[in-house]
Amino acid sequence: MDKDSFFWKIVDGRLPPPPCAGVLGIEFAAIDGERGTAEIKFEARPEFLNPAGNVQGGFLAAMLDDTMGPALSATLDVGEFAPTVNLNVQFHRPARAGPLKGVGRVVQRGREVCQLSAELFQNDRIVATATVTAVIRKM
Amino acid sequence: MDKDSFFWKIVDGRLPPPPCAGVLGIEFAAIDGERGTAEIKFEARPEFLNPAGNVQGGFLAAMLDDTMGPALSATLDVGEFAPTVNLNVQFHRPARAGPLKGVGRVVQRGREVCQLSAELFQNDRIVATATVTAVIRKM
């Protein structure tokens, strides 16, 4: 972990957030770079809805990916990045337009290969869960 | 398969596309309800980019989910729908803003449980692949 890493500069407002953060309405609620945990708020827009009026599952997957990414990014040193190589999402119940909360953590942090997991909530009910395999690379 | 199903009414323009289709720039290139296959065009917007300038993986997951969904939906009867219960995505190389193409198929169609798979291409190079488990329900 290095507070001068790319990720922490975004958290601290020293760098602008990436474009994809805007689409998902991301807001960092709690980030712990020592423990590798993240709590992220999202906003599901009406444009994310499928014909049934629920949030299309892919957008929930995007939110879960963007919950686990910060949990790992918070632990990285300057010049490191960690692309996701596998994402597995389990869908438990439909989500509506409105606020959601992602809770993510680094489950296993190898020198290169890392295993992450996260849960996504709406109104304190679990909507979807996911695991990610990511690999740390040097820029 | 029933050409009067909800899905085919959208394909034929008898019903408007769902909101999520607009965000991902979806265009139906080829749908076969007998074989359960779909070829879908997407447009990755600049707003989908992560700090590295690549499409955030979650949006690729959303595209893959929206490639497999139509492949299965095309085979459904009136009053049936098939929510995704599991989505597994493998990321192979970064994708840039611009057009992508998804190719999806029903691999195994049970009476309720269905297994689907899809590939996502950019400039004819494979970007990501995925499998989905979906379960057919009656409305």
Coordinates of N, CA, C and O in Angstrom, one line a residue, chain B residues 7-131:
Chain B
F7 N -39.8 -10.9 -26.4 CA -38.5 -10.6 -27.0 C -38.6 -10.3 -28.5 O -38.1 -9.4 -29.0
W8 N -39.4 -11.2 -29.2 CA -39.5 -11.0 -30.7 C -40.3 -9.7 -31.0 O -40.0 -9.1 -32.1
K9 N -41.2 -9.3 -30.1 CA -41.9 -8.0 -30.4 C -40.9 -6.9 -30.3 O -41.0 -5.9 -31.1
I10 N -39.8 -7.0 -29.5 CA -38.8 -6.0 -29.4 C -37.9 -6.0 -30.7 O -37.6 -5.0 -31.3
V11 N -37.5 -7.3 -31.1 CA -36.7 -7.5 -32.3 C -37.4 -6.9 -33.5 O -36.8 -6.2 -34.3
D12 N -38.7 -7.1 -33.6 CA -39.5 -6.7 -34.7 C -39.9 -5.2 -34.7 O -40.6 -4.7 -35.6
G13 N -39.7 -4.6 -33.5 CA -40.0 -3.2 -33.4 C -41.5 -3.0 -33.0 O -42.0 -1.9 -33.0
R14 N -42.2 -4.1 -32.6 CA -43.6 -3.9 -32.1 C -43.6 -3.4 -30.7 O -44.6 -3.0 -30.2
L15 N -42.5 -3.6 -29.9 CA -42.3 -3.1 -28.6 C -41.0 -2.3 -28.6 O -40.1 -2.6 -29.3
P16 N -40.9 -1.2 -27.8 CA -39.7 -0.5 -27.7 C -38.6 -1.3 -27.0 O -38.9 -2.1 -26.1
P17 N -37.3 -1.1 -27.3 CA -36.2 -1.8 -26.6 C -36.2 -1.3 -25.2 O -36.6 -0.2 -24.9
P18 N -35.7 -2.2 -24.3 CA -35.5 -1.8 -22.9 C -34.5 -0.7 -22.7 O -33.6 -0.5 -23.5
P19 N -34.6 0.1 -21.6 CA -33.6 1.2 -21.4 C -32.2 0.7 -21.4 O -31.3 1.4 -22.0
C20 N -31.9 -0.5 -20.9 CA -30.5 -0.9 -20.8 C -29.9 -1.1 -22.2 O -28.6 -1.0 -22.4
A21 N -30.7 -1.3 -23.2 CA -30.2 -1.5 -24.6 C -29.6 -0.2 -25.1 O -28.6 -0.2 -25.9
G22 N -30.1 0.9 -24.7 CA -29.6 2.2 -25.1 C -28.2 2.5 -24.6 O -27.3 2.9 -25.3
V23 N -28.0 2.2 -23.3 CA -26.7 2.5 -22.6 C -25.6 1.7 -23.3 O -24.5 2.3 -23.6
L24 N -25.9 0.5 -23.7 CA -24.8 -0.4 -24.3 C -24.8 -0.3 -25.8 O -24.0 -0.9 -26.5
G25 N -25.7 0.5 -26.4 CA -25.7 0.7 -27.9 C -26.0 -0.5 -28.6 O -25.5 -0.8 -29.7
I26 N -27.0 -1.3 -28.1 CA -27.3 -2.6 -28.6 C -27.9 -2.5 -30.0 O -28.8 -1.7 -30.2
E27 N -27.5 -3.4 -30.9 CA -28.1 -3.6 -32.2 C -28.1 -5.1 -32.5 O -27.1 -5.7 -32.5
F28 N -29.3 -5.6 -32.8 CA -29.4 -7.0 -33.1 C -28.9 -7.3 -34.6 O -29.5 -6.8 -35.5
A29 N -27.8 -8.0 -34.7 CA -27.3 -8.3 -36.0 C -27.9 -9.6 -36.6 O -28.2 -9.7 -37.8
A30 N -28.0 -10.6 -35.8 CA -28.6 -11.9 -36.2 C -29.1 -12.6 -35.0 O -28.4 -12.8 -34.0
I31 N -30.4 -13.1 -35.1 CA -31.0 -13.8 -34.0 C -31.7 -15.1 -34.6 O -32.4 -14.9 -35.6
D32 N -31.4 -16.2 -34.1 CA -32.0 -17.5 -34.6 C -32.7 -18.2 -33.4 O -32.1 -18.7 -32.5
G33 N -34.1 -18.1 -33.4 CA -34.8 -18.7 -32.3 C -35.0 -20.2 -32.4 O -35.3 -20.8 -31.4
E34 N -34.7 -20.8 -33.5 CA -34.7 -22.2 -33.6 C -33.4 -22.8 -33.1 O -33.5 -23.8 -32.3
R35 N -32.3 -22.2 -33.4 CA -31.0 -22.7 -32.9 C -30.6 -22.1 -31.6 O -29.7 -22.7 -30.9
G36 N -31.2 -21.0 -31.2 CA -30.8 -20.4 -30.0 C -29.5 -19.7 -30.1 O -28.6 -19.9 -29.3
T37 N -29.3 -18.9 -31.1 CA -28.1 -18.1 -31.3 C -28.3 -16.6 -31.5 O -29.4 -16.3 -31.9
A38 N -27.4 -15.8 -31.1 CA -27.5 -14.4 -31.3 C -26.2 -13.7 -31.6 O -25.2 -14.1 -31.0
E39 N -26.2 -12.8 -32.5 CA -25.1 -11.9 -32.8 C -25.5 -10.5 -32.5 O -26.5 -10.0 -33.1
I40 N -24.8 -9.8 -31.6 CA -25.3 -8.5 -31.1 C -24.1 -7.5 -31.3 O -23.0 -7.8 -30.9
K41 N -24.4 -6.3 -31.8 CA -23.4 -5.3 -31.8 C -23.6 -4.3 -30.6 O -24.7 -4.0 -30.2
F42 N -22.5 -3.9 -30.1 CA -22.5 -2.9 -29.0 C -21.6 -1.8 -29.3 O -20.7 -1.8 -30.2
E43 N -21.7 -0.7 -28.5 CA -20.9 0.4 -28.6 C -20.4 0.8 -27.3 O -21.1 1.2 -26.4
A44 N -19.0 0.7 -27.0 CA -18.4 1.0 -25.7 C -18.2 2.5 -25.8 O -17.4 3.1 -26.6
R45 N -18.9 3.2 -24.9 CA -18.8 4.7 -24.8 C -17.6 5.1 -24.0 O -17.1 4.4 -23.2
P46 N -17.1 6.3 -24.3 CA -15.9 6.8 -23.5 C -16.2 6.8 -22.0 O -15.3 6.7 -21.2
E47 N -17.5 6.9 -21.6 CA -17.8 6.9 -20.2 C -17.6 5.6 -19.5 O -17.7 5.4 -18.3
F48 N -17.3 4.5 -20.3 CA -17.2 3.2 -19.8 C -15.7 2.9 -19.4 O -15.4 1.8 -18.9
L49 N -14.8 3.9 -19.6 CA -13.4 3.6 -19.5 C -12.9 3.7 -18.0 O -13.4 4.5 -17.2
N50 N -11.9 2.8 -17.7 CA -11.3 2.9 -16.4 C -10.1 3.8 -16.4 O -9.8 4.4 -17.5
P51 N -9.4 3.9 -15.3 CA -8.2 4.8 -15.3 C -7.1 4.5 -16.3 O -6.4 5.3 -16.7
A52 N -7.1 3.2 -16.7 CA -6.1 2.8 -17.7 C -6.5 3.1 -19.1 O -5.8 2.9 -20.1
G53 N -7.7 3.7 -19.3 CA -8.2 4.0 -20.6 C -8.8 2.8 -21.4 O -9.1 2.9 -22.6
N54 N -9.1 1.7 -20.6 CA -9.7 0.5 -21.2 C -11.2 0.5 -20.7 O -11.5 1.1 -19.7
V55 N -12.0 -0.3 -21.4 CA -13.4 -0.5 -21.0 C -13.4 -1.2 -19.6 O -12.8 -2.3 -19.5
Q56 N -14.1 -0.7 -18.6 CA -14.1 -1.3 -17.3 C -14.7 -2.7 -17.5 O -15.7 -2.9 -18.3
G57 N -14.1 -3.7 -16.9 CA -14.5 -5.1 -17.2 C -16.0 -5.4 -16.9 O -16.6 -6.2 -17.6
G58 N -16.6 -4.7 -16.0 CA -18.0 -4.9 -15.7 C -18.9 -4.6 -16.9 O -19.9 -5.2 -17.1
F59 N -18.5 -3.6 -17.7 CA -19.3 -3.3 -18.9 C -19.2 -4.4 -20.0 O -20.1 -4.6 -20.7
L60 N -18.0 -5.0 -20.0 CA -17.9 -6.1 -21.0 C -18.7 -7.3 -20.5 O -19.4 -8.0 -21.3
A61 N -18.8 -7.4 -19.1 CA -19.7 -8.5 -18.6 C -21.1 -8.2 -18.9 O -21.9 -9.1 -19.3
A62 N -21.5 -6.9 -18.9 CA -22.9 -6.5 -19.2 C -23.2 -6.9 -20.7 O -24.3 -7.3 -21.0
M63 N -22.2 -6.6 -21.5 CA -22.4 -6.9 -23.0 C -22.5 -8.4 -23.2 O -23.4 -8.9 -24.0
L64 N -21.7 -9.2 -22.5 CA -21.8 -10.6 -22.7 C -23.1 -11.2 -22.1 O -23.8 -12.0 -22.8
D65 N -23.6 -10.6 -21.0 CA -24.9 -11.0 -20.5 C -26.0 -10.7 -21.5 O -26.9 -11.4 -21.7
D66 N -25.8 -9.5 -22.1 CA -26.8 -9.1 -23.1 C -26.6 -9.7 -24.5 O -27.3 -9.4 -25.4
T67 N -25.7 -10.6 -24.6 CA -25.5 -11.4 -25.8 C -26.2 -12.8 -25.6 O -26.9 -13.3 -26.5
M68 N -26.0 -13.3 -24.4 CA -26.6 -14.6 -24.1 C -28.1 -14.5 -23.8 O -28.8 -15.4 -24.2
G69 N -28.5 -13.4 -23.2 CA -29.9 -13.3 -22.9 C -30.8 -13.4 -24.1 O -31.7 -14.2 -24.2
P70 N -30.5 -12.6 -25.2 CA -31.2 -12.7 -26.4 C -31.2 -14.1 -27.1 O -32.2 -14.6 -27.6
A71 N -30.0 -14.8 -27.0 CA -30.0 -16.1 -27.6 C -31.0 -17.1 -27.0 O -31.6 -17.9 -27.7
L72 N -31.2 -17.0 -25.6 CA -32.1 -17.8 -25.0 C -33.6 -17.2 -25.1 O -34.5 -18.0 -25.4
S73 N -33.7 -15.9 -25.0 CA -35.0 -15.3 -25.0 C -35.7 -15.6 -26.4 O -36.9 -15.8 -26.5
A74 N -34.9 -15.7 -27.4 CA -35.4 -16.0 -28.8 C -36.1 -17.3 -28.9 O -36.9 -17.5 -29.7
T75 N -35.8 -18.2 -27.9 CA -36.3 -19.6 -27.9 C -37.6 -19.7 -27.1 O -38.2 -20.8 -27.1
L76 N -37.9 -18.7 -26.3 CA -39.0 -18.8 -25.3 C -40.4 -18.6 -25.9 O -40.6 -18.0 -26.9
D77 N -41.3 -19.2 -25.1 CA -42.7 -19.0 -25.5 C -43.3 -17.8 -24.8 O -42.7 -17.2 -23.9
V78 N -44.5 -17.4 -25.3 CA -45.2 -16.3 -24.7 C -45.4 -16.5 -23.2 O -45.7 -17.7 -22.8
G79 N -45.1 -15.6 -22.3 CA -45.3 -15.7 -20.9 C -44.1 -16.4 -20.1 O -44.2 -16.5 -18.9
E80 N -43.1 -16.7 -20.9 CA -41.8 -17.2 -20.2 C -40.8 -16.1 -20.1 O -40.7 -15.3 -21.0
F81 N -40.0 -16.2 -19.1 CA -38.8 -15.4 -19.0 C -37.7 -16.2 -18.3 O -38.0 -17.2 -17.7
A82 N -36.5 -15.7 -18.4 CA -35.4 -16.6 -18.0 C -34.3 -15.8 -17.3 O -33.3 -15.4 -17.9
P83 N -34.4 -15.5 -16.0 CA -33.4 -14.7 -15.3 C -32.1 -15.4 -15.2 O -32.1 -16.6 -15.0
T84 N -31.0 -14.7 -15.3 CA -29.6 -15.2 -15.1 C -29.4 -15.4 -13.6 O -29.7 -14.6 -12.8
V85 N -29.0 -16.6 -13.3 CA -28.6 -16.9 -11.9 C -27.1 -16.9 -11.6 O -26.7 -16.7 -10.5
N86 N -26.4 -17.2 -12.7 CA -24.9 -17.2 -12.6 C -24.2 -16.7 -13.9 O -24.7 -17.1 -14.9
L87 N -23.3 -15.8 -13.7 CA -22.5 -15.3 -14.9 C -21.0 -15.4 -14.6 O -20.6 -15.0 -13.5
N88 N -20.3 -16.1 -15.4 CA -18.9 -16.2 -15.3 C -18.2 -15.6 -16.5 O -18.4 -16.1 -17.6
V89 N -17.3 -14.7 -16.2 CA -16.6 -13.9 -17.3 C -15.1 -14.1 -17.3 O -14.5 -14.0 -16.2
Q90 N -14.5 -14.5 -18.4 CA -13.1 -14.6 -18.5 C -12.6 -13.4 -19.4 O -13.1 -13.2 -20.5
F91 N -11.6 -12.6 -18.9 CA -11.1 -11.5 -19.6 C -9.8 -11.8 -20.3 O -8.9 -12.3 -19.6
H92 N -9.7 -11.6 -21.6 CA -8.5 -12.0 -22.3 C -7.6 -10.9 -22.7 O -6.4 -11.0 -22.7
R93 N -8.2 -9.7 -23.2 CA -7.4 -8.6 -23.5 C -8.2 -7.3 -23.3 O -9.4 -7.4 -23.3
P94 N -7.5 -6.2 -23.1 CA -8.3 -4.9 -22.9 C -9.1 -4.5 -24.2 O -8.7 -4.9 -25.3
A95 N -10.2 -3.9 -23.9 CA -11.0 -3.3 -25.0 C -11.0 -1.8 -24.9 O -10.9 -1.2 -23.8
R96 N -11.1 -1.2 -26.1 CA -11.1 0.3 -26.2 C -12.5 0.8 -26.4 O -13.4 0.0 -26.7
A97 N -12.7 2.1 -26.3 CA -14.0 2.6 -26.7 C -14.3 2.4 -28.1 O -13.3 2.3 -28.9
G98 N -15.5 2.1 -28.5 CA -15.8 1.9 -29.9 C -16.7 0.6 -30.0 O -17.2 0.1 -29.0
P99 N -16.9 0.1 -31.3 CA -17.8 -1.0 -31.5 C -17.2 -2.4 -31.0 O -16.0 -2.6 -31.1
L100 N -18.1 -3.2 -30.5 CA -17.8 -4.6 -30.1 C -18.9 -5.5 -30.7 O -20.0 -5.0 -30.9
K101 N -18.6 -6.8 -30.8 CA -19.6 -7.7 -31.3 C -19.6 -8.9 -30.4 O -18.6 -9.5 -30.1
G102 N -20.8 -9.3 -29.9 CA -21.0 -10.5 -29.1 C -21.7 -11.6 -29.9 O -22.6 -11.3 -30.7
V103 N -21.2 -12.8 -29.7 CA -21.7 -14.0 -30.4 C -22.1 -15.0 -29.3 O -21.2 -15.5 -28.5
G104 N -23.4 -15.3 -29.1 CA -23.9 -16.1 -28.0 C -24.7 -17.3 -28.5 O -25.3 -17.2 -29.6
R105 N -24.8 -18.3 -27.7 CA -25.6 -19.5 -28.0 C -26.1 -20.2 -26.8 O -25.4 -20.1 -25.7
V106 N -27.2 -20.9 -27.0 CA -27.7 -21.8 -25.9 C -26.9 -23.1 -26.1 O -27.0 -23.8 -27.1
V107 N -26.2 -23.5 -25.1 CA -25.4 -24.7 -25.1 C -26.2 -25.9 -24.7 O -26.1 -27.0 -25.3
Q108 N -27.0 -25.7 -23.7 CA -27.8 -26.8 -23.1 C -29.2 -26.2 -22.7 O -29.2 -25.3 -21.8
R109 N -30.3 -26.6 -23.3 CA -31.6 -26.1 -22.9 C -32.4 -27.1 -22.2 O -32.9 -28.0 -22.8
G110 N -32.4 -27.1 -20.9 CA -33.3 -28.0 -20.1 C -34.7 -27.4 -20.1 O -35.0 -26.4 -20.7
R111 N -35.6 -28.1 -19.4 CA -37.0 -27.6 -19.3 C -37.0 -26.3 -18.5 O -37.7 -25.4 -18.7
E112 N -36.1 -26.3 -17.5 CA -35.9 -25.1 -16.7 C -34.5 -24.5 -16.7 O -34.3 -23.3 -17.0
V113 N -33.5 -25.3 -16.4 CA -32.1 -24.8 -16.3 C -31.5 -24.8 -17.7 O -31.5 -25.8 -18.4
C114 N -30.9 -23.7 -18.0 CA -30.3 -23.5 -19.3 C -28.8 -23.0 -19.2 O -28.6 -22.2 -18.3
Q115 N -27.9 -23.6 -20.0 CA -26.5 -23.2 -19.9 C -26.2 -22.5 -21.3 O -26.4 -23.0 -22.3
L116 N -25.6 -21.3 -21.2 CA -25.3 -20.4 -22.3 C -23.9 -20.1 -22.4 O -23.2 -20.1 -21.3
S117 N -23.4 -19.7 -23.6 CA -22.0 -19.2 -23.6 C -21.9 -18.1 -24.7 O -22.8 -18.1 -25.6
A118 N -20.9 -17.3 -24.6 CA -20.7 -16.2 -25.5 C -19.3 -15.8 -25.6 O -18.5 -16.0 -24.7
E119 N -18.9 -15.1 -26.8 CA -17.6 -14.5 -27.0 C -17.9 -13.1 -27.3 O -18.9 -12.8 -28.0
L120 N -16.9 -12.2 -26.9 CA -17.0 -10.8 -27.3 C -15.8 -10.4 -28.0 O -14.7 -10.7 -27.6
F121 N -16.0 -9.7 -29.2 CA -14.9 -9.4 -30.1 C -14.8 -7.9 -30.3 O -15.8 -7.2 -30.3
Q122 N -13.5 -7.4 -30.5 CA -13.3 -6.1 -31.0 C -12.3 -6.1 -32.1 O -11.2 -6.7 -31.9
N123 N -12.6 -5.6 -33.2 CA -11.8 -5.7 -34.4 C -11.4 -7.1 -34.7 O -10.2 -7.4 -35.0
D124 N -12.4 -8.0 -34.6 CA -12.2 -9.5 -34.9 C -11.2 -10.2 -33.9 O -10.8 -11.3 -34.2
R125 N -10.8 -9.5 -32.8 CA -10.0 -10.2 -31.8 C -10.8 -10.4 -30.6 O -11.6 -9.6 -30.2
I126 N -10.6 -11.6 -30.0 CA -11.5 -11.9 -28.8 C -11.0 -11.2 -27.6 O -9.8 -11.1 -27.3
V127 N -12.0 -10.5 -26.9 CA -11.7 -9.7 -25.8 C -12.1 -10.4 -24.5 O -11.4 -10.3 -23.5
A128 N -13.2 -11.0 -24.5 CA -13.7 -11.7 -23.3 C -14.7 -12.8 -23.7 O -15.3 -12.8 -24.7
T129 N -14.8 -13.8 -22.8 CA -15.7 -14.9 -23.0 C -16.5 -15.1 -21.7 O -16.1 -14.6 -20.6
A130 N -17.7 -15.8 -21.8 CA -18.5 -15.9 -20.6 C -19.4 -17.1 -20.7 O -19.7 -17.6 -21.8
T131 N -19.8 -17.6 -19.6 CA -20.9 -18.6 -19.5 C -22.0 -18.1 -18.6 O -21.7 -17.3 -17.6

